[in-house]
């Protein structure tokens, strides 16, 4: 019952969360575009996933792509891993955290018992 | 009746000879000779009636009655004379041939000789200009074949002869048509009495000129004389018949036939006399200088024909009498000589005077026969040739056309006659009495058999007998000349006319000839000299090759497979057309309403941007994308113009074009070919005016009238006519379903030909950009990396399918319909193809050609059902009661649309599957990269 | 007027591309040319009546002539058929070059 | 026959085409191909019989009101064309079966669709529908063009597609302008429109220009020569008989109906078509393969055929139509006889062929008959065609044109003899020494003669040459039909009335 | 001037900018980006035209556009990769 | 104009502006991978607003369905199509901007010298 409530809440909350994320990212990129100079520190970053099914991987990959500032470049299913091109990766831990946060939200919706605990937050360079 | 019978029998004989010659071999000549002799007899017995002033025989069978052209035959005295010659000589030549050839099949020879006899008889009997022309050309064709029968070496002479005589034939055709158009009839007998001849001298002269060309080419007159010796490549019987007695006489006949028309025409008379005598002279001169007996005889023929033409040119009844008599005489002695040459050749294996001599001892009969004929030719009494030649002299002396012609004619005639004497002597003496210079190989020839000698003996003796009894010929010659002049003629042929200028000329010719013989050794040496510097055949070949060179030049500009050159010309034509219209074209009314809105500039700007950039970019991909943009902008235009269905279709087509283009572009280099700046300028110089022309056409020729009647009918009646509210769709599936059926077929065929061409030619190997990331890079792996696409496609594909069915169903009433729906459905397959992780997975294992065919078949069957209501593609309607109440309006137009749908889907599948293959040709030929036909292409390449 | 200019621009670009070397540019040129002709067909129905010829939508602005629209639909599909075939031809043989190297 | 059945001439081949796509076994496709063509021939003959007395059959397809519906019309002219087309399709199909080409993938359906397109184009009375049927005819042709699979075929195929697509596009633009100016594309309603309204005349001018390019008149003739030297002989024969002829038919029909034969414009045609006769034949003389010679001849002969409409007299139109039918038959015969040689000996190069007449007398006869017919010699149909045409030109006072027509026929003969002299006559490749003797000749077997051409390959050409001979000997039949056809062009009221009434 | 025209103007300018990117590249991939942008701009224009022309029919066009736009995007990507899946 | 319609127009103009910003990014952003982000802005947020504007103008249930679907597909196109394009660009060696910090893809692939920093 709590799971159901939690998922319902997440489903309702998620668009706002994601929309906010998109708007903020858009503004950041737009600022870069519209003003001289750039704060960008681009990189291709490897992101291990907790997602397991094709649907989960696809959803997270697409959400990343739709967020201005990040783009999914490559996918591996075993183990599930994404390679992402990020514009603002100067603080890589924060960068990863934002993505994992989004993943957790998603898995919270797709899985009956919520997102699994993240064991390995360190990402190999 | 006799006339038709003659032609019918000759046709039968021709067919008969074709059949019989396969079994009888050379002996076919005997029955043919007999049959021709019988026909000669049939004609001969009609003679006395004609001589006694009986009417000409006539017969007529319609052929092209609407043109007034028929098998109109007429035998007057002139035709009778020639008819007897043609058939009689034909019979003798056939008899000769039966022994002349070595044993073996002669099917072609006998058939063609019979056909020739038919053609020649038809020619002289024709009383219809067109018919005359037909037979005239038939003799040419027969001659061509008969010469060619003599093997490869004769091929070129045959062609030369054919072309030259065909030239004359065309002149005759022009004359025929001119006369026909002018007089409104093709009846020769009527035309010759037409007042035009005297009333319109210009016209008469034009026709005369054309007839002259015909006559001169056929009768080997200068400057066309050279074909006759050239044609001696033919076998001897052919030479004897065609090139001595019959075909060359066709020209003489024609000239005689047209004499009444040109009696008062100065051009006609002068030309005939001048050129005839020139021919007589140079023919005789050349004859004197030949070593080959056959060539000598041929030139002698040329020369004698010159006499004939000249005397016809005089045009008086007396002249025509001479012509008729000399025609007969010449036929007899010339046939004899040719046959004698054949016999000599047959016995000794050579015709070269330098290798012959003293044959009189071993071949007395041949010698006697030849001597008789040669004496007749030389004009020695008491032979027929003497009488006829004297008449020719007499007539020439009385030329009336120009004052200077008489003396000229007299001198030329005497000189030519003297030369004739000389070469006649040279022929006979050199062969039969001169020093024996035979090769051992040809030593001791034996006299030919009686059967071979039969024909020449007959003709030679005829020359003697008729010479001795020449007055007997009077009525016959009289009638012939009368019919040739349409005036009374009185003939008094005799060996002795008393002392008159003609006799003097004869004597002078004989004396001069004798003198020439005395210096014959000089003649021999003369023969070695290269004279004249130009040979007729060389001139012909030169003209021939000039024409061919001109042809090569003319063909050069088009001799390229590069489309550009073939495409530029139409564009230039359009520009020219538009420019002319801009200058001389009509004015235009005012526009029927506002022609632009502010928003219109949006698609216009987009299109301009797209076009400008597409033109300048060298990147194929950029060009493709930009063309796509122009398509989208065009779709915006369609939206602006209230054409939603069109816009939808345009969009779908644009996208699918891109999809297919991508399949192709990845096989090609990344960039377009580099072009020189000059080319860009030249192209722009065509492109910009073309654009201006198109824009101007669009502006001035459209939008200036009120809505059309058909448009108003459609908008008013569509619902009640068809039950549909989307008028565009009702036009497609109801009113103009035939267009749609055609369009559907076009699309389906496109699918089929894509398969067909790839099956036979294969695809270009993959080119374009190759991936540079290596296989170990995680981005390489196709299975893992396509998971996103595949997952999304799994959702999208069903959506597309549902949407496409929805569009199909609603099409009659709202934007949609079979095509749009089919394209959406096709997109679903395209998506499946694109999102698959490998080409082999992507392959759609549906029988797509069958889907195409089924689609077309559905539409067709739907159309055929319409016959139930009276017409193909007539939609049938039914209101189906629904179980929950109400009615569903069903129309077969919907079924038609299903056919459309299937076809579209089938074609999309085809394109994806065929072009989407990783490499190589069609599925059946997967194992080989390049099909065999390509590899061996150079072997069958053909043109440059 | 605007439509006529559009047609002119499309035609000029089309002709330019068609006269270039290489099958693909020829095909692209023809795509442009077919746009031009399709617009010409629409123009032939008159550019002053622009309402969609759908009869269940009440009377708004005067309806456009449906006949040219049907013509254009047919023409688009025919052009599409030929286009994909020509593209196939461009990918057969030895590539899409249409001229010998000079 | 009832006019409602007219669309069957289109529907039946299409049904057969669909069936032969579904069932690709040769046991199905061959009978479908020949059977349909034979049926169409029968239909054409019936149509000829029905229309010979001047009747015009017309049917509004779908039974919509005239002007809204697409009309199918048949008068003598269309019936004549339908019949000849069907005959050619039948004969060429037999030839293709003999060469094995008919068993190529989709050959049968493509030919069937091609014929359906031609029938449709000949019968329709609607300009836009004409465009559609021309495309129905062209699409399969594009495929047949490239189906041989040689590189040369592909290259020529590209040119062929490009030029035809361009022409079709111009044609469509013309149709658009006609609708833009006249508000209709219905031939009956367009009757006389171009002669009355100068703007409609300009629009129709674009249509005619497109048709002129399609019929390959000078200076837009080059594509045809290139295209017709690339595909297989059967296909070339088929194309030669059908393609340009549809365009020619359209020119005749459209000029007659919409311009009502307006005399002031005819000089343009006279100039162009006379040039076409001359340039075409000169090009032919300069070529060195059988096919390229024949292809250039087509250009020349197209000039002849179109002279009829440029004269626009009773006699001229009749002669032109007679010439058209004659030419379709003869040209196909020539392409088939030389095609048989090409198929068996692998080349049409004059340099590489020699002396075939001895081994192939029947084929040689078939070729020579057709060649003489082409050059306008009696007793073949070409003679009557040339005679009447030249007479028409003289009658109309165009002496230069007539003179050129006559002169061109000599050069025609010259180039036909060029083929004859080097392919059928001439010394065999391995010449034997000195053949002497009276009436001698070579009797020994030569290398090319050693390869015999099967009767099945020879008979199609023989049949068509037989037709040209029969048409020449019994010319009155075709003359009457041509005259009837010409009469309806000279006075289009019967046609217009039929096509306008339901 | 209709305020919606401002939106159309912005979108039009965006497309011209994208065309510029297509033209200058420099890589195929850049041209691909430009092409995608052009297409999305077109979808946007159609949507805005719905407001401007007050025609609900454009909704159908928009839907079809987006559905097949997916295809276009994938196709162009395939072209960039030279056919590699 | 109804409030709905005013809102629709506002949405349209805002969307178009955002779209233009993203498009401008195509000019300003330094490399191919950066420019892809411009697409995200334009075609994601920008187009979403434009479609919302359209929906507000014609707010019928049918249109909610259609435009909702269209938006969904549009976003999928941006994401999936973008991903495909990004990958394709990388596969053929499209260079990254010089300030790119590192390339985890190349690092995962010891043999690939192409995408080293
Ligand atoms: Na992004
Ligand atoms: Na040869």
Tab-separated table of C-alpha atoms and ligand atoms in Angstrom, chain A residues 64-71, chain F residues 36-37 40, ligand 1:
chain	number	residue	atom	x	y	z
A	64	UNK	CA	19.142	12.567	-20.340
A	65	UNK	CA	19.064	13.472	-23.990
A	66	UNK	CA	16.044	15.686	-23.563
A	67	UNK	CA	17.706	17.633	-20.824
A	68	UNK	CA	19.692	20.451	-22.344
A	69	UNK	CA	23.323	20.087	-21.438
A	70	UNK	CA	23.457	16.330	-21.521
A	71	UNK	CA	23.167	13.849	-24.315
F	36	UNK	CA	23.125	18.797	-30.187
F	37	UNK	CA	22.157	20.531	-26.951
F	40	UNK	CA	17.329	19.739	-27.007
G	1	LIG	NA1	20.175	17.226	-24.184
